[in-house]
Amino acid sequence: MRPYHLIPAVPALALVLMPFLPFVNTDGLWFGLPRMLVWGAAWCVLCTPALLLTERQMAREAAESTGTTTIAAEGTDQ
C-alpha cells in the first residue's frame, strides 16, 4: 500500500466518524444549516480533490517506473 492511498481515507474517515464527533452531532447551526449537513457536504466536496491528488500521484509513479517524462492529457485524441 502506497502512502498516497491514504489521502482519500481522510474524507471517508471524517464522514464515518461524523455521528460520533460531539462538535458536529449537537444542536446548532453553521451557515444557517444543521451542523451535520454542513460537515457531510464539506467532506463530500473534499473527496474530489483527494481522489484527484491520488490519481496524479499514481500517474507520476507509473511514468517514473516506465521512464517516460510526459503524460498525455485526458480528453485528447491520440
mmCIF file of N, CA and C in Angstrom:
data_model
loop_
_atom_site.group_PDB
_atom_site.id
_atom_site.type_symbol
_atom_site.label_atom_id
_atom_site.label_comp_id
_atom_site.label_asym_id
_atom_site.label_seq_id
_atom_site.Cartn_x
_atom_site.Cartn_y
_atom_site.Cartn_z
ATOM 1 N N MET A 1 0.848 -1.178 0.000
ATOM 2 C CA MET A 1 0.000 0.000 0.000
ATOM 3 C C MET A 1 0.893 1.240 0.000
ATOM 4 N N ARG A 2 0.641 2.093 -0.951
ATOM 5 C CA ARG A 2 1.413 3.331 -1.080
ATOM 6 C C ARG A 2 0.835 4.411 -0.158
ATOM 7 N N PRO A 3 1.655 5.365 0.257
ATOM 8 C CA PRO A 3 1.154 6.414 1.161
ATOM 9 C C PRO A 3 0.044 7.260 0.545
ATOM 10 N N TYR A 4 0.047 7.426 -0.776
ATOM 11 C CA TYR A 4 -0.983 8.260 -1.383
ATOM 12 C C TYR A 4 -2.349 7.578 -1.395
ATOM 13 N N HIS A 5 -2.392 6.298 -1.089
ATOM 14 C CA HIS A 5 -3.686 5.641 -0.964
ATOM 15 C C HIS A 5 -4.415 6.082 0.310
ATOM 16 N N LEU A 6 -3.710 6.682 1.225
ATOM 17 C CA LEU A 6 -4.338 7.149 2.468
ATOM 18 C C LEU A 6 -5.014 8.512 2.315
ATOM 19 N N ILE A 7 -4.712 9.227 1.238
ATOM 20 C CA ILE A 7 -5.281 10.566 1.049
ATOM 21 C C ILE A 7 -6.812 10.520 0.985
ATOM 22 N N PRO A 8 -7.431 9.645 0.179
ATOM 23 C CA PRO A 8 -8.901 9.608 0.174
ATOM 24 C C PRO A 8 -9.497 9.023 1.453
ATOM 25 N N ALA A 9 -8.679 8.398 2.269
ATOM 26 C CA ALA A 9 -9.191 7.842 3.518
ATOM 27 C C ALA A 9 -9.551 8.943 4.523
ATOM 28 N N VAL A 10 -8.942 10.106 4.393
ATOM 29 C CA VAL A 10 -9.228 11.199 5.332
ATOM 30 C C VAL A 10 -10.676 11.667 5.202
ATOM 31 N N PRO A 11 -11.160 12.019 3.995
ATOM 32 C CA PRO A 11 -12.577 12.398 3.912
ATOM 33 C C PRO A 11 -13.524 11.252 4.272
ATOM 34 N N ALA A 12 -13.167 10.040 3.886
ATOM 35 C CA ALA A 12 -14.023 8.897 4.215
ATOM 36 C C ALA A 12 -14.107 8.706 5.725
ATOM 37 N N LEU A 13 -12.990 8.836 6.406
ATOM 38 C CA LEU A 13 -12.980 8.702 7.861
ATOM 39 C C LEU A 13 -13.774 9.824 8.526
ATOM 40 N N ALA A 14 -13.661 11.029 7.998
ATOM 41 C CA ALA A 14 -14.428 12.154 8.549
ATOM 42 C C ALA A 14 -15.927 11.912 8.409
ATOM 43 N N LEU A 15 -16.334 11.308 7.294
ATOM 44 C CA LEU A 15 -17.755 11.021 7.100
ATOM 45 C C LEU A 15 -18.231 9.883 8.001
ATOM 46 N N VAL A 16 -17.395 8.875 8.177
ATOM 47 C CA VAL A 16 -17.778 7.747 9.032
ATOM 48 C C VAL A 16 -17.874 8.180 10.495
ATOM 49 N N LEU A 17 -16.967 9.040 10.918
ATOM 50 C CA LEU A 17 -16.954 9.482 12.313
ATOM 51 C C LEU A 17 -17.938 10.612 12.609
ATOM 52 N N MET A 18 -18.606 11.120 11.591
ATOM 53 C CA MET A 18 -19.496 12.267 11.757
ATOM 54 C C MET A 18 -20.504 12.106 12.895
ATOM 55 N N PRO A 19 -21.212 10.986 13.040
ATOM 56 C CA PRO A 19 -22.193 10.910 14.132
ATOM 57 C C PRO A 19 -21.571 10.827 15.521
ATOM 58 N N PHE A 20 -20.298 10.520 15.597
ATOM 59 C CA PHE A 20 -19.639 10.338 16.895
ATOM 60 C C PHE A 20 -18.870 11.571 17.353
ATOM 61 N N LEU A 21 -18.727 12.569 16.491
ATOM 62 C CA LEU A 21 -17.999 13.777 16.860
ATOM 63 C C LEU A 21 -18.935 14.725 17.598
ATOM 64 N N PRO A 22 -18.610 15.058 18.848
ATOM 65 C CA PRO A 22 -19.544 15.859 19.649
ATOM 66 C C PRO A 22 -19.753 17.280 19.126
ATOM 67 N N PHE A 23 -18.764 17.870 18.482
ATOM 68 C CA PHE A 23 -18.951 19.232 17.989
ATOM 69 C C PHE A 23 -19.776 19.263 16.708
ATOM 70 N N VAL A 24 -19.981 18.120 16.076
ATOM 71 C CA VAL A 24 -20.811 18.053 14.876
ATOM 72 C C VAL A 24 -22.213 17.568 15.215
ATOM 73 N N ASN A 25 -22.314 16.619 16.107
ATOM 74 C CA ASN A 25 -23.591 15.992 16.426
ATOM 75 C C ASN A 25 -24.264 16.667 17.619
ATOM 76 N N THR A 26 -24.427 17.959 17.549
ATOM 77 C CA THR A 26 -25.136 18.712 18.586
ATOM 78 C C THR A 26 -26.092 19.684 17.920
ATOM 79 N N ASP A 27 -26.963 20.262 18.739
ATOM 80 C CA ASP A 27 -27.852 21.292 18.208
ATOM 81 C C ASP A 27 -27.039 22.519 17.856
ATOM 82 N N GLY A 28 -27.447 23.155 16.846
ATOM 83 C CA GLY A 28 -26.768 24.373 16.432
ATOM 84 C C GLY A 28 -26.690 24.446 14.921
ATOM 85 N N LEU A 29 -26.357 25.616 14.473
ATOM 86 C CA LEU A 29 -26.291 25.843 13.041
ATOM 87 C C LEU A 29 -24.918 26.373 12.638
ATOM 88 N N TRP A 30 -24.480 25.953 11.485
ATOM 89 C CA TRP A 30 -23.318 26.527 10.824
ATOM 90 C C TRP A 30 -23.821 27.060 9.495
ATOM 91 N N PHE A 31 -23.588 28.314 9.226
ATOM 92 C CA PHE A 31 -24.026 28.943 7.984
ATOM 93 C C PHE A 31 -25.541 28.804 7.778
ATOM 94 N N GLY A 32 -26.284 28.728 8.875
ATOM 95 C CA GLY A 32 -27.729 28.629 8.809
ATOM 96 C C GLY A 32 -28.253 27.237 8.511
ATOM 97 N N LEU A 33 -27.398 26.246 8.508
ATOM 98 C CA LEU A 33 -27.785 24.861 8.235
ATOM 99 C C LEU A 33 -27.366 23.987 9.407
ATOM 100 N N PRO A 34 -28.007 22.822 9.574
ATOM 101 C CA PRO A 34 -27.584 21.914 10.650
ATOM 102 C C PRO A 34 -26.108 21.519 10.490
ATOM 103 N N ARG A 35 -25.444 21.380 11.617
ATOM 104 C CA ARG A 35 -24.010 21.109 11.613
ATOM 105 C C ARG A 35 -23.655 19.845 10.825
ATOM 106 N N MET A 36 -24.430 18.776 10.998
ATOM 107 C CA MET A 36 -24.111 17.525 10.307
ATOM 108 C C MET A 36 -24.238 17.673 8.797
ATOM 109 N N LEU A 37 -25.180 18.480 8.340
ATOM 110 C CA LEU A 37 -25.344 18.697 6.912
ATOM 111 C C LEU A 37 -24.132 19.432 6.333
ATOM 112 N N VAL A 38 -23.685 20.463 7.025
ATOM 113 C CA VAL A 38 -22.518 21.217 6.559
ATOM 114 C C VAL A 38 -21.268 20.347 6.583
ATOM 115 N N TRP A 39 -21.070 19.604 7.669
ATOM 116 C CA TRP A 39 -19.906 18.724 7.808
ATOM 117 C C TRP A 39 -19.883 17.683 6.693
ATOM 118 N N GLY A 40 -21.010 17.019 6.490
ATOM 119 C CA GLY A 40 -21.094 15.984 5.462
ATOM 120 C C GLY A 40 -20.897 16.544 4.067
ATOM 121 N N ALA A 41 -21.504 17.668 3.775
ATOM 122 C CA ALA A 41 -21.363 18.275 2.451
ATOM 123 C C ALA A 41 -19.922 18.714 2.195
ATOM 124 N N ALA A 42 -19.291 19.302 3.199
ATOM 125 C CA ALA A 42 -17.909 19.759 3.021
ATOM 126 C C ALA A 42 -16.965 18.591 2.739
ATOM 127 N N TRP A 43 -17.110 17.504 3.473
ATOM 128 C CA TRP A 43 -16.222 16.363 3.256
ATOM 129 C C TRP A 43 -16.548 15.627 1.966
ATOM 130 N N CYS A 44 -17.801 15.640 1.556
ATOM 131 C CA CYS A 44 -18.138 15.054 0.246
ATOM 132 C C CYS A 44 -17.493 15.848 -0.881
ATOM 133 N N VAL A 45 -17.505 17.167 -0.755
ATOM 134 C CA VAL A 45 -16.859 18.009 -1.764
ATOM 135 C C VAL A 45 -15.340 17.799 -1.748
ATOM 136 N N LEU A 46 -14.764 17.600 -0.567
ATOM 137 C CA LEU A 46 -13.316 17.394 -0.469
ATOM 138 C C LEU A 46 -12.868 16.017 -0.955
ATOM 139 N N CYS A 47 -13.802 15.111 -1.182
ATOM 140 C CA CYS A 47 -13.433 13.798 -1.743
ATOM 141 C C CYS A 47 -12.864 13.941 -3.148
ATOM 142 N N THR A 48 -13.406 14.861 -3.930
ATOM 143 C CA THR A 48 -12.960 15.024 -5.316
ATOM 144 C C THR A 48 -11.498 15.447 -5.408
ATOM 145 N N PRO A 49 -11.056 16.503 -4.696
ATOM 146 C CA PRO A 49 -9.627 16.835 -4.775
ATOM 147 C C PRO A 49 -8.728 15.744 -4.204
ATOM 148 N N ALA A 50 -9.216 15.034 -3.196
ATOM 149 C CA ALA A 50 -8.415 13.946 -2.621
ATOM 150 C C ALA A 50 -8.202 12.845 -3.648
ATOM 151 N N LEU A 51 -9.246 12.487 -4.371
ATOM 152 C CA LEU A 51 -9.113 11.462 -5.405
ATOM 153 C C LEU A 51 -8.265 11.951 -6.568
ATOM 154 N N LEU A 52 -8.389 13.233 -6.917
ATOM 155 C CA LEU A 52 -7.574 13.796 -7.987
ATOM 156 C C LEU A 52 -6.094 13.778 -7.617
ATOM 157 N N LEU A 53 -5.787 14.166 -6.403
ATOM 158 C CA LEU A 53 -4.396 14.154 -5.946
ATOM 159 C C LEU A 53 -3.825 12.746 -5.949
ATOM 160 N N THR A 54 -4.612 11.786 -5.510
ATOM 161 C CA THR A 54 -4.168 10.396 -5.513
ATOM 162 C C THR A 54 -3.934 9.903 -6.932
ATOM 163 N N GLU A 55 -4.846 10.235 -7.838
ATOM 164 C CA GLU A 55 -4.703 9.798 -9.228
ATOM 165 C C GLU A 55 -3.461 10.391 -9.869
ATOM 166 N N ARG A 56 -3.190 11.663 -9.600
ATOM 167 C CA ARG A 56 -1.995 12.299 -10.174
ATOM 168 C C ARG A 56 -0.713 11.693 -9.619
ATOM 169 N N GLN A 57 -0.712 11.361 -8.348
ATOM 170 C CA GLN A 57 0.478 10.737 -7.776
ATOM 171 C C GLN A 57 0.673 9.333 -8.330
ATOM 172 N N MET A 58 -0.421 8.620 -8.570
ATOM 173 C CA MET A 58 -0.312 7.291 -9.169
ATOM 174 C C MET A 58 0.206 7.389 -10.599
ATOM 175 N N ALA A 59 -0.254 8.386 -11.361
ATOM 176 C CA ALA A 59 0.213 8.571 -12.732
ATOM 177 C C ALA A 59 1.689 8.960 -12.753
ATOM 178 N N ARG A 60 2.101 9.806 -11.813
ATOM 179 C CA ARG A 60 3.511 10.202 -11.740
ATOM 180 C C ARG A 60 4.393 8.996 -11.435
ATOM 181 N N GLU A 61 3.943 8.155 -10.509
ATOM 182 C CA GLU A 61 4.721 6.965 -10.166
ATOM 183 C C GLU A 61 4.798 6.000 -11.347
ATOM 184 N N ALA A 62 3.695 5.869 -12.076
ATOM 185 C CA ALA A 62 3.690 4.988 -13.242
ATOM 186 C C ALA A 62 4.616 5.525 -14.327
ATOM 187 N N ALA A 63 4.632 6.839 -14.516
ATOM 188 C CA ALA A 63 5.512 7.437 -15.518
ATOM 189 C C ALA A 63 6.973 7.264 -15.127
ATOM 190 N N GLU A 64 7.280 7.388 -13.846
ATOM 191 C CA GLU A 64 8.659 7.216 -13.399
ATOM 192 C C GLU A 64 9.115 5.770 -13.544
ATOM 193 N N SER A 65 8.208 4.833 -13.331
ATOM 194 C CA SER A 65 8.597 3.428 -13.424
ATOM 195 C C SER A 65 8.798 2.988 -14.871
ATOM 196 N N THR A 66 8.102 3.637 -15.815
ATOM 197 C CA THR A 66 8.280 3.279 -17.224
ATOM 198 C C THR A 66 9.346 4.111 -17.903
ATOM 199 N N GLY A 67 9.759 5.183 -17.268
ATOM 200 C CA GLY A 67 10.817 6.013 -17.825
ATOM 201 C C GLY A 67 10.323 7.119 -18.729
ATOM 202 N N THR A 68 9.036 7.298 -18.876
ATOM 203 C CA THR A 68 8.520 8.382 -19.700
ATOM 204 C C THR A 68 8.474 9.656 -18.882
ATOM 205 N N THR A 69 8.558 10.789 -19.579
ATOM 206 C CA THR A 69 8.567 12.059 -18.869
ATOM 207 C C THR A 69 7.309 12.867 -19.114
ATOM 208 N N THR A 70 6.514 12.517 -20.120
ATOM 209 C CA THR A 70 5.289 13.263 -20.379
ATOM 210 C C THR A 70 4.092 12.345 -20.212
ATOM 211 N N ILE A 71 3.023 12.936 -19.745
ATOM 212 C CA ILE A 71 1.780 12.208 -19.571
ATOM 213 C C ILE A 71 0.750 12.880 -20.463
ATOM 214 N N ALA A 72 0.064 12.095 -21.282
ATOM 215 C CA ALA A 72 -0.949 12.669 -22.184
ATOM 216 C C ALA A 72 -2.097 13.218 -21.366
ATOM 217 N N ALA A 73 -2.599 14.362 -21.807
ATOM 218 C CA ALA A 73 -3.735 14.977 -21.118
ATOM 219 C C ALA A 73 -5.003 14.182 -21.409
ATOM 220 N N GLU A 74 -5.901 14.190 -20.445
ATOM 221 C CA GLU A 74 -7.155 13.478 -20.630
ATOM 222 C C GLU A 74 -7.987 14.199 -21.666
ATOM 223 N N GLY A 75 -8.714 13.438 -22.443
ATOM 224 C CA GLY A 75 -9.608 14.021 -23.423
ATOM 225 C C GLY A 75 -8.957 14.372 -24.738
ATOM 226 N N THR A 76 -7.685 14.131 -24.911
ATOM 227 C CA THR A 76 -7.038 14.434 -26.184
ATOM 228 C C THR A 76 -7.043 13.210 -27.073
ATOM 229 N N ASP A 77 -7.127 13.445 -28.355
ATOM 230 C CA ASP A 77 -7.082 12.343 -29.300
ATOM 231 C C ASP A 77 -5.649 11.884 -29.484
ATOM 232 N N GLN A 78 -5.475 10.601 -29.448
ATOM 233 C CA GLN A 78 -4.118 10.061 -29.581
ATOM 234 C C GLN A 78 -4.021 9.194 -30.793
#
